[in-house]
Structure formats: C-alpha cells, structure tokens
C-alpha cells in the first residue's frame, strides 16, 4: 500500500491508496442486456443473482484470489473542466412528454416486457396512469456535459406537479450545480454528451448531500423521513419488485399506496449515485430496475430505513483506519459503496427480477471484490460543505479504478483507491468491452423469463463482436425511488497524454 497526496490525478495504479493526514455513439443493439439485481439487503434487491463461486484460485477462507498488481496508470491530461460559473440552462430547455417511440430495449426499459409478463394486463393500466416528461440541456465547453432530468405528470394534464431541477448555487464559498429532486418519481443527472474514450479519468467534488441517512443521530429530521417528505404515499409503482417479493401483495391492480413503500418498510431506502459507468450512450433517468442491468462499475450511497435492516446487520462498513468492519446498523446510514457488476442471473424464477451479481471492494478486503454488501467508507454530511468529498473513476487498458477521498467517519482523511481488472478468476466486469476487439464472446448467453403472465427470451446478451462504450452518470437515476438534493462542482475529464483528443476521440 502506498501513501500519496489526494489532490492531483494519480500517476500510478495501486490497488489501494490512503492520503497522508491533512487536512453519441449508440452501441450495438445486437447485444441488449438484462440483469442486475442484488445480494440480500443490497441495493433495491430481491431474487439476487446466484453466487458465482470463487474459482480454483480462491483462498482457504473462501475469498476470491487477490487480483494482480495493476500496471502503471497513464499520465493524464486535463481535457475538460466545469466549475458551473456560467448560468445553467440559459435558454430554458422545455419539458417533452416521453412517448417511448424509441425504447432502449424491450426488457427492463420503462415500458419493458418483463413487467407485463410478471404482473399481467393490470400493469399496463398502472403504467399508463401517468405521463413522464424529460428535459435535457448542454453544459460546459463545447457542450461536453449534458444535464438530463425526468419528471412525472400524475394526472396527465400537461403540468408537472413537482419539477426536479439542476441550477446554479453556492456552497462552502464555491460555485456549484445543485441537483434537486423534490419527489421520488423525478430524476436529475449529469452525463457526458458523447461516449467516453477507451481510457479516461472522471472526477468531481461533492459539496452537499441530502438523499437520506441520519443527521445528528436520527433518520427523522426537517419534517422528513430518511430524506423523503412525509406528504402522502411514496411507492415504487408501477415498477415494483417482482410479484413474489415481500412488502406488497404482488397485485398490479392494487391502488398506488399499496405498492412497495420506499420511505419505510422492507423496501424503504434512499440513495444517490456518486459516480457510475454504464454501458450505453445518452443515459437518462429511468426506473431503478432498468439500471441494475446497465451498470459496469459504480460508487453509490444506499441509505436503508431501519425497517429494511430489521434485526440483521444491514451489511457491513469498513473502517479504513484499521481495516476492521462494523455493522451498517451502527453507522449513520451515509455510507459509500464501491463496487462492480458481474454476470447476471440468466434464468430468474417466477415473480422475480433478473439481476447482475454485485461485487464490493473495501480496504478491509485489500481491494478484492467480494459478493457481500460491504461499504468502503462512511460520509459525514454534517461537515459539508466546508469539507467535501472527491469521487473519481478511471479506465485504463486493463481495468477500472474507483477512488473516493475525504474525511470519513471513524477513519479520518483517506483516499480509497481500488483497481479491478476486467476479468479476475474468470469473473468479468459486466460489458467491460468498449470495442469489439477487447472481448471474445466467452460470456454470451440468453436471458430467459418464464413468468406468471408470459414468457420471453432475449438471446445474445454479450456476443462476440459487441461493444459497449462507456458513459458516466452522477446523480439520481431512479424515477420510482430516491428523493433529495445534492450539490457538486469541478467535474473534470482527463485523457492519456499523447493520444489523439477531440470529439472523434470521445465517440
């Protein structure tokens, strides 16, 4: 383990680093995917993908073998930087009703077949009971960033009741972009306007975060519960967990309030995507189950309500100061998950959801990705905005590096940095190949759904010749869960020195 200052982009790709105390290109549609659920008590889960095992190189304790030491990282050159000093949305982009005339896929897209095959005809009635509106506008030099928002028109009268927004503000003496999602059915994200190059570093500073978790020891504060307003019902309708999952009767004809509650109960949780890499161009907010099938690597928060934790631990959190775990239930619920998506469950059972396996990295595991819900750190929102957190993801020729820096609870000032090769012990990062030549088709398979109200198969989920160019996402991706506000600044994009840059390099 090396120790380096945490401010400049790193020059070497160590498996883990702690700082010294101190203060559009559309991808190949022939390879549409499915799958991404969760390990028990993980992010919005039910019917988790089966344990893929640990392979012949596993340790005697059953943990995956330690990945090889990563190669030296590229020398980075700053290509773009956005500090949000210029007015956001100066031309006031308009809201447009989503017609789904060009759906991304037929699986877990908002109008995907999976839901109708599980819930039956009543699901179509539920889905058509409201309208979805979208808005996007360009940001930064040359419009390299896009702000993308989604909102719900509950009564289909053409008026959005609670608009999400991305606006200019200040926090801790810095100009920032403030993301505000006043209702859990909205969404607000930043993404790249063009797909990323094959090697890059994306980083930014998070100045404030209010998407659930405790404040000053309680989950109820500012007339909210876990970050949600206390007004009315708040459920996953119409994209509930599978009909066999707990928290509801599994009946799509049930009134809105009888679907799975997001504010409390077995599926009560809030959250925020600090930084995710997804496998398609032009991402926009969608239902949460869709995203469980589209992510490659990510860092996020998962603020479970105590009802969801129940009598269990809620998972574990690593104290990186001494590399020991403590129970999530003993935290402030403001934790940082640093993880990768693996292969999906290709044949989930009736009333379930297909899902990718999930592999979490912490300093307690020495950066090895493990199939157990494990947070790498715990944020301290009360310190913000006077102290902030930096999140970064790199892609080099061999894999991805996830990095989080800041003053973490129990551990103090740390820079946590984990490199995960594309394949370790025959366990790949889902859809890691941004070019066809990076992958030989060995993990291709067919997704099969045999459900209560229909069946379907989706072949060639990862065929030879496919490509999945990277896009990053920051913010609230989900349009049926997550509610709150956050602010950020200094989004930066680095590319390797000496390589051809410009628009053609990002496509």
JSON list of N, CA and C in Angstrom, two decimals, residues 305-358:
[
{"chain": "A", "resi": 305, "resn": "UNK", "atom": "N", "xyz": [-33.75, 2.29, 5.39]},
{"chain": "A", "resi": 305, "resn": "UNK", "atom": "CA", "xyz": [-34.56, 2.61, 6.55]},
{"chain": "A", "resi": 305, "resn": "UNK", "atom": "C", "xyz": [-34.37, 1.50, 7.58]},
{"chain": "A", "resi": 306, "resn": "UNK", "atom": "N", "xyz": [-34.45, 1.80, 8.88]},
{"chain": "A", "resi": 306, "resn": "UNK", "atom": "CA", "xyz": [-34.31, 0.74, 9.89]},
{"chain": "A", "resi": 306, "resn": "UNK", "atom": "C", "xyz": [-35.28, -0.42, 9.69]},
{"chain": "A", "resi": 307, "resn": "UNK", "atom": "N", "xyz": [-36.45, -0.17, 9.09]},
{"chain": "A", "resi": 307, "resn": "UNK", "atom": "CA", "xyz": [-37.38, -1.28, 8.82]},
{"chain": "A", "resi": 307, "resn": "UNK", "atom": "C", "xyz": [-36.76, -2.29, 7.88]},
{"chain": "A", "resi": 308, "resn": "UNK", "atom": "N", "xyz": [-35.98, -1.82, 6.93]},
{"chain": "A", "resi": 308, "resn": "UNK", "atom": "CA", "xyz": [-35.34, -2.72, 5.97]},
{"chain": "A", "resi": 308, "resn": "UNK", "atom": "C", "xyz": [-34.21, -3.50, 6.64]},
{"chain": "A", "resi": 309, "resn": "UNK", "atom": "N", "xyz": [-33.46, -2.83, 7.49]},
{"chain": "A", "resi": 309, "resn": "UNK", "atom": "CA", "xyz": [-32.38, -3.51, 8.22]},
{"chain": "A", "resi": 309, "resn": "UNK", "atom": "C", "xyz": [-32.96, -4.57, 9.15]},
{"chain": "A", "resi": 310, "resn": "UNK", "atom": "N", "xyz": [-34.08, -4.25, 9.81]},
{"chain": "A", "resi": 310, "resn": "UNK", "atom": "CA", "xyz": [-34.73, -5.20, 10.70]},
{"chain": "A", "resi": 310, "resn": "UNK", "atom": "C", "xyz": [-33.83, -5.63, 11.83]},
{"chain": "A", "resi": 311, "resn": "UNK", "atom": "N", "xyz": [-33.82, -6.94, 12.09]},
{"chain": "A", "resi": 311, "resn": "UNK", "atom": "CA", "xyz": [-32.98, -7.47, 13.18]},
{"chain": "A", "resi": 311, "resn": "UNK", "atom": "C", "xyz": [-31.60, -7.86, 12.70]},
{"chain": "A", "resi": 312, "resn": "UNK", "atom": "N", "xyz": [-31.31, -7.66, 11.41]},
{"chain": "A", "resi": 312, "resn": "UNK", "atom": "CA", "xyz": [-29.99, -8.02, 10.88]},
{"chain": "A", "resi": 312, "resn": "UNK", "atom": "C", "xyz": [-28.98, -6.90, 11.05]},
{"chain": "A", "resi": 313, "resn": "UNK", "atom": "N", "xyz": [-27.89, -7.03, 10.34]},
{"chain": "A", "resi": 313, "resn": "UNK", "atom": "CA", "xyz": [-26.81, -6.02, 10.44]},
{"chain": "A", "resi": 313, "resn": "UNK", "atom": "C", "xyz": [-26.98, -4.91, 9.41]},
{"chain": "A", "resi": 314, "resn": "UNK", "atom": "N", "xyz": [-27.71, -5.19, 8.31]},
{"chain": "A", "resi": 314, "resn": "UNK", "atom": "CA", "xyz": [-27.82, -4.23, 7.22]},
{"chain": "A", "resi": 314, "resn": "UNK", "atom": "C", "xyz": [-26.61, -4.23, 6.31]},
{"chain": "A", "resi": 315, "resn": "UNK", "atom": "N", "xyz": [-25.70, -5.17, 6.52]},
{"chain": "A", "resi": 315, "resn": "UNK", "atom": "CA", "xyz": [-24.44, -5.16, 5.78]},
{"chain": "A", "resi": 315, "resn": "UNK", "atom": "C", "xyz": [-23.31, -4.75, 6.70]},
{"chain": "A", "resi": 316, "resn": "UNK", "atom": "N", "xyz": [-22.18, -4.45, 6.14]},
{"chain": "A", "resi": 316, "resn": "UNK", "atom": "CA", "xyz": [-21.02, -4.08, 6.94]},
{"chain": "A", "resi": 316, "resn": "UNK", "atom": "C", "xyz": [-20.32, -2.88, 6.33]},
{"chain": "A", "resi": 317, "resn": "UNK", "atom": "N", "xyz": [-19.59, -2.16, 7.17]},
{"chain": "A", "resi": 317, "resn": "UNK", "atom": "CA", "xyz": [-18.86, -0.96, 6.75]},
{"chain": "A", "resi": 317, "resn": "UNK", "atom": "C", "xyz": [-17.42, -1.12, 7.18]},
{"chain": "A", "resi": 318, "resn": "UNK", "atom": "N", "xyz": [-16.50, -0.79, 6.30]},
{"chain": "A", "resi": 318, "resn": "UNK", "atom": "CA", "xyz": [-15.07, -0.90, 6.61]},
{"chain": "A", "resi": 318, "resn": "UNK", "atom": "C", "xyz": [-14.55, 0.39, 7.22]},
{"chain": "A", "resi": 319, "resn": "UNK", "atom": "N", "xyz": [-13.90, 0.29, 8.34]},
{"chain": "A", "resi": 319, "resn": "UNK", "atom": "CA", "xyz": [-13.14, 1.39, 8.92]},
{"chain": "A", "resi": 319, "resn": "UNK", "atom": "C", "xyz": [-11.73, 1.30, 8.34]},
{"chain": "A", "resi": 320, "resn": "UNK", "atom": "N", "xyz": [-11.43, 2.14, 7.37]},
{"chain": "A", "resi": 320, "resn": "UNK", "atom": "CA", "xyz": [-10.16, 2.02, 6.66]},
{"chain": "A", "resi": 320, "resn": "UNK", "atom": "C", "xyz": [-8.96, 2.48, 7.49]},
{"chain": "A", "resi": 321, "resn": "UNK", "atom": "N", "xyz": [-9.21, 3.04, 8.68]},
{"chain": "A", "resi": 321, "resn": "UNK", "atom": "CA", "xyz": [-8.09, 3.41, 9.54]},
{"chain": "A", "resi": 321, "resn": "UNK", "atom": "C", "xyz": [-7.39, 2.18, 10.11]},
{"chain": "A", "resi": 322, "resn": "UNK", "atom": "N", "xyz": [-8.18, 1.13, 10.39]},
{"chain": "A", "resi": 322, "resn": "UNK", "atom": "CA", "xyz": [-7.57, -0.09, 10.93]},
{"chain": "A", "resi": 322, "resn": "UNK", "atom": "C", "xyz": [-8.03, -1.34, 10.19]},
{"chain": "A", "resi": 323, "resn": "UNK", "atom": "N", "xyz": [-8.77, -1.16, 9.09]},
{"chain": "A", "resi": 323, "resn": "UNK", "atom": "CA", "xyz": [-9.23, -2.28, 8.25]},
{"chain": "A", "resi": 323, "resn": "UNK", "atom": "C", "xyz": [-10.04, -3.31, 9.04]},
{"chain": "A", "resi": 324, "resn": "UNK", "atom": "N", "xyz": [-10.98, -2.80, 9.83]},
{"chain": "A", "resi": 324, "resn": "UNK", "atom": "CA", "xyz": [-11.93, -3.66, 10.52]},
{"chain": "A", "resi": 324, "resn": "UNK", "atom": "C", "xyz": [-13.35, -3.26, 10.12]},
{"chain": "A", "resi": 325, "resn": "UNK", "atom": "N", "xyz": [-14.24, -4.23, 10.08]},
{"chain": "A", "resi": 325, "resn": "UNK", "atom": "CA", "xyz": [-15.63, -3.98, 9.72]},
{"chain": "A", "resi": 325, "resn": "UNK", "atom": "C", "xyz": [-16.45, -3.65, 10.98]},
{"chain": "A", "resi": 326, "resn": "UNK", "atom": "N", "xyz": [-17.48, -2.85, 10.78]},
{"chain": "A", "resi": 326, "resn": "UNK", "atom": "CA", "xyz": [-18.53, -2.68, 11.78]},
{"chain": "A", "resi": 326, "resn": "UNK", "atom": "C", "xyz": [-19.88, -2.76, 11.07]},
{"chain": "A", "resi": 327, "resn": "UNK", "atom": "N", "xyz": [-20.94, -3.02, 11.81]},
{"chain": "A", "resi": 327, "resn": "UNK", "atom": "CA", "xyz": [-22.26, -3.23, 11.22]},
{"chain": "A", "resi": 327, "resn": "UNK", "atom": "C", "xyz": [-22.83, -1.93, 10.65]},
{"chain": "A", "resi": 328, "resn": "UNK", "atom": "N", "xyz": [-23.48, -2.06, 9.51]},
{"chain": "A", "resi": 328, "resn": "UNK", "atom": "CA", "xyz": [-24.18, -0.91, 8.94]},
{"chain": "A", "resi": 328, "resn": "UNK", "atom": "C", "xyz": [-25.18, -0.32, 9.92]},
{"chain": "A", "resi": 329, "resn": "UNK", "atom": "N", "xyz": [-25.85, -1.14, 10.70]},
{"chain": "A", "resi": 329, "resn": "UNK", "atom": "CA", "xyz": [-26.86, -0.65, 11.64]},
{"chain": "A", "resi": 329, "resn": "UNK", "atom": "C", "xyz": [-26.25, 0.28, 12.68]},
{"chain": "A", "resi": 330, "resn": "UNK", "atom": "N", "xyz": [-24.93, 0.22, 12.86]},
{"chain": "A", "resi": 330, "resn": "UNK", "atom": "CA", "xyz": [-24.25, 1.08, 13.82]},
{"chain": "A", "resi": 330, "resn": "UNK", "atom": "C", "xyz": [-23.67, 2.33, 13.16]},
{"chain": "A", "resi": 331, "resn": "UNK", "atom": "N", "xyz": [-23.97, 2.54, 11.89]},
{"chain": "A", "resi": 331, "resn": "UNK", "atom": "CA", "xyz": [-23.48, 3.72, 11.16]},
{"chain": "A", "resi": 331, "resn": "UNK", "atom": "C", "xyz": [-24.56, 4.80, 11.13]},
{"chain": "A", "resi": 332, "resn": "UNK", "atom": "N", "xyz": [-24.26, 5.88, 10.44]},
{"chain": "A", "resi": 332, "resn": "UNK", "atom": "CA", "xyz": [-25.24, 6.95, 10.22]},
{"chain": "A", "resi": 332, "resn": "UNK", "atom": "C", "xyz": [-26.06, 6.71, 8.95]},
{"chain": "A", "resi": 333, "resn": "UNK", "atom": "N", "xyz": [-25.85, 5.58, 8.30]},
{"chain": "A", "resi": 333, "resn": "UNK", "atom": "CA", "xyz": [-26.53, 5.20, 7.05]},
{"chain": "A", "resi": 333, "resn": "UNK", "atom": "C", "xyz": [-26.10, 6.06, 5.86]},
{"chain": "A", "resi": 334, "resn": "UNK", "atom": "N", "xyz": [-25.00, 6.80, 6.03]},
{"chain": "A", "resi": 334, "resn": "UNK", "atom": "CA", "xyz": [-24.46, 7.61, 4.94]},
{"chain": "A", "resi": 334, "resn": "UNK", "atom": "C", "xyz": [-23.17, 6.98, 4.42]},
{"chain": "A", "resi": 335, "resn": "UNK", "atom": "N", "xyz": [-23.27, 5.76, 3.92]},
{"chain": "A", "resi": 335, "resn": "UNK", "atom": "CA", "xyz": [-22.07, 5.02, 3.54]},
{"chain": "A", "resi": 335, "resn": "UNK", "atom": "C", "xyz": [-21.79, 5.09, 2.05]},
{"chain": "A", "resi": 336, "resn": "UNK", "atom": "N", "xyz": [-20.57, 4.72, 1.67]},
{"chain": "A", "resi": 336, "resn": "UNK", "atom": "CA", "xyz": [-20.11, 4.73, 0.28]},
{"chain": "A", "resi": 336, "resn": "UNK", "atom": "C", "xyz": [-19.84, 3.30, -0.15]},
{"chain": "A", "resi": 337, "resn": "UNK", "atom": "N", "xyz": [-20.57, 2.84, -1.15]},
{"chain": "A", "resi": 337, "resn": "UNK", "atom": "CA", "xyz": [-20.32, 1.53, -1.74]},
{"chain": "A", "resi": 337, "resn": "UNK", "atom": "C", "xyz": [-19.48, 1.70, -3.00]},
{"chain": "A", "resi": 338, "resn": "UNK", "atom": "N", "xyz": [-18.43, 0.91, -3.11]},
{"chain": "A", "resi": 338, "resn": "UNK", "atom": "CA", "xyz": [-17.53, 0.94, -4.27]},
{"chain": "A", "resi": 338, "resn": "UNK", "atom": "C", "xyz": [-17.53, -0.46, -4.86]},
{"chain": "A", "resi": 339, "resn": "UNK", "atom": "N", "xyz": [-18.15, -0.62, -6.05]},
{"chain": "A", "resi": 339, "resn": "UNK", "atom": "CA", "xyz": [-18.41, -1.99, -6.49]},
{"chain": "A", "resi": 339, "resn": "UNK", "atom": "C", "xyz": [-18.51, -2.12, -7.99]},
{"chain": "A", "resi": 340, "resn": "UNK", "atom": "N", "xyz": [-18.54, -3.40, -8.42]},
{"chain": "A", "resi": 340, "resn": "UNK", "atom": "CA", "xyz": [-18.64, -3.73, -9.83]},
{"chain": "A", "resi": 340, "resn": "UNK", "atom": "C", "xyz": [-19.85, -4.64, -10.05]},
{"chain": "A", "resi": 341, "resn": "UNK", "atom": "N", "xyz": [-20.36, -4.64, -11.28]},
{"chain": "A", "resi": 341, "resn": "UNK", "atom": "CA", "xyz": [-21.41, -5.56, -11.68]},
{"chain": "A", "resi": 341, "resn": "UNK", "atom": "C", "xyz": [-20.78, -6.75, -12.39]},
{"chain": "A", "resi": 342, "resn": "UNK", "atom": "N", "xyz": [-21.21, -7.95, -12.02]},
{"chain": "A", "resi": 342, "resn": "UNK", "atom": "CA", "xyz": [-20.74, -9.17, -12.66]},
{"chain": "A", "resi": 342, "resn": "UNK", "atom": "C", "xyz": [-21.81, -9.77, -13.55]},
{"chain": "A", "resi": 343, "resn": "UNK", "atom": "N", "xyz": [-21.68, -11.05, -13.84]},
{"chain": "A", "resi": 343, "resn": "UNK", "atom": "CA", "xyz": [-22.63, -11.72, -14.72]},
{"chain": "A", "resi": 343, "resn": "UNK", "atom": "C", "xyz": [-24.01, -11.79, -14.08]},
{"chain": "A", "resi": 344, "resn": "UNK", "atom": "N", "xyz": [-25.08, -11.74, -14.88]},
{"chain": "A", "resi": 344, "resn": "UNK", "atom": "CA", "xyz": [-26.43, -11.78, -14.33]},
{"chain": "A", "resi": 344, "resn": "UNK", "atom": "C", "xyz": [-26.93, -13.18, -14.06]},
{"chain": "A", "resi": 345, "resn": "UNK", "atom": "N", "xyz": [-28.05, -13.27, -13.42]},
{"chain": "A", "resi": 345, "resn": "UNK", "atom": "CA", "xyz": [-28.81, -14.49, -13.30]},
{"chain": "A", "resi": 345, "resn": "UNK", "atom": "C", "xyz": [-29.61, -14.65, -14.59]},
{"chain": "A", "resi": 346, "resn": "UNK", "atom": "N", "xyz": [-29.28, -15.63, -15.40]},
{"chain": "A", "resi": 346, "resn": "UNK", "atom": "CA", "xyz": [-29.89, -15.76, -16.72]},
{"chain": "A", "resi": 346, "resn": "UNK", "atom": "C", "xyz": [-31.29, -16.34, -16.67]},
{"chain": "A", "resi": 347, "resn": "UNK", "atom": "N", "xyz": [-31.67, -17.01, -15.60]},
{"chain": "A", "resi": 347, "resn": "UNK", "atom": "CA", "xyz": [-32.99, -17.66, -15.54]},
{"chain": "A", "resi": 347, "resn": "UNK", "atom": "C", "xyz": [-33.63, -17.41, -14.17]},
{"chain": "A", "resi": 348, "resn": "UNK", "atom": "N", "xyz": [-34.00, -16.19, -13.87]},
{"chain": "A", "resi": 348, "resn": "UNK", "atom": "CA", "xyz": [-34.65, -15.93, -12.58]},
{"chain": "A", "resi": 348, "resn": "UNK", "atom": "C", "xyz": [-36.01, -16.61, -12.50]},
{"chain": "A", "resi": 349, "resn": "UNK", "atom": "N", "xyz": [-36.48, -16.89, -11.30]},
{"chain": "A", "resi": 349, "resn": "UNK", "atom": "CA", "xyz": [-37.74, -17.58, -11.13]},
{"chain": "A", "resi": 349, "resn": "UNK", "atom": "C", "xyz": [-38.94, -16.69, -11.32]},
{"chain": "A", "resi": 350, "resn": "UNK", "atom": "N", "xyz": [-40.13, -17.29, -11.29]},
{"chain": "A", "resi": 350, "resn": "UNK", "atom": "CA", "xyz": [-41.37, -16.54, -11.44]},
{"chain": "A", "resi": 350, "resn": "UNK", "atom": "C", "xyz": [-41.51, -15.50, -10.33]},
{"chain": "A", "resi": 351, "resn": "UNK", "atom": "N", "xyz": [-42.03, -14.36, -10.72]},
{"chain": "A", "resi": 351, "resn": "UNK", "atom": "CA", "xyz": [-42.24, -13.30, -9.74]},
{"chain": "A", "resi": 351, "resn": "UNK", "atom": "C", "xyz": [-40.97, -12.66, -9.25]},
{"chain": "A", "resi": 352, "resn": "UNK", "atom": "N", "xyz": [-39.87, -12.87, -9.96]},
{"chain": "A", "resi": 352, "resn": "UNK", "atom": "CA", "xyz": [-38.59, -12.27, -9.59]},
{"chain": "A", "resi": 352, "resn": "UNK", "atom": "C", "xyz": [-38.11, -11.32, -10.66]},
{"chain": "A", "resi": 353, "resn": "UNK", "atom": "N", "xyz": [-36.89, -10.88, -10.52]},
{"chain": "A", "resi": 353, "resn": "UNK", "atom": "CA", "xyz": [-36.26, -9.97, -11.47]},
{"chain": "A", "resi": 353, "resn": "UNK", "atom": "C", "xyz": [-34.89, -10.51, -11.83]},
{"chain": "A", "resi": 354, "resn": "UNK", "atom": "N", "xyz": [-34.54, -10.40, -13.09]},
{"chain": "A", "resi": 354, "resn": "UNK", "atom": "CA", "xyz": [-33.18, -10.76, -13.48]},
{"chain": "A", "resi": 354, "resn": "UNK", "atom": "C", "xyz": [-32.20, -9.78, -12.86]},
{"chain": "A", "resi": 355, "resn": "UNK", "atom": "N", "xyz": [-30.99, -10.21, -12.58]},
{"chain": "A", "resi": 355, "resn": "UNK", "atom": "CA", "xyz": [-30.08, -9.27, -11.97]},
{"chain": "A", "resi": 355, "resn": "UNK", "atom": "C", "xyz": [-28.63, -9.66, -12.06]},
{"chain": "A", "resi": 356, "resn": "UNK", "atom": "N", "xyz": [-27.77, -8.65, -12.22]},
{"chain": "A", "resi": 356, "resn": "UNK", "atom": "CA", "xyz": [-26.32, -8.87, -12.20]},
{"chain": "A", "resi": 356, "resn": "UNK", "atom": "C", "xyz": [-25.83, -9.15, -10.79]},
{"chain": "A", "resi": 357, "resn": "UNK", "atom": "N", "xyz": [-24.86, -10.00, -10.68]},
{"chain": "A", "resi": 357, "resn": "UNK", "atom": "CA", "xyz": [-24.20, -10.18, -9.39]},
{"chain": "A", "resi": 357, "resn": "UNK", "atom": "C", "xyz": [-23.46, -8.90, -9.03]},
{"chain": "A", "resi": 358, "resn": "UNK", "atom": "N", "xyz": [-23.25, -8.69, -7.73]},
{"chain": "A", "resi": 358, "resn": "UNK", "atom": "CA", "xyz": [-22.64, -7.46, -7.26]},
{"chain": "A", "resi": 358, "resn": "UNK", "atom": "C", "xyz": [-21.44, -7.77, -6.38]}
]
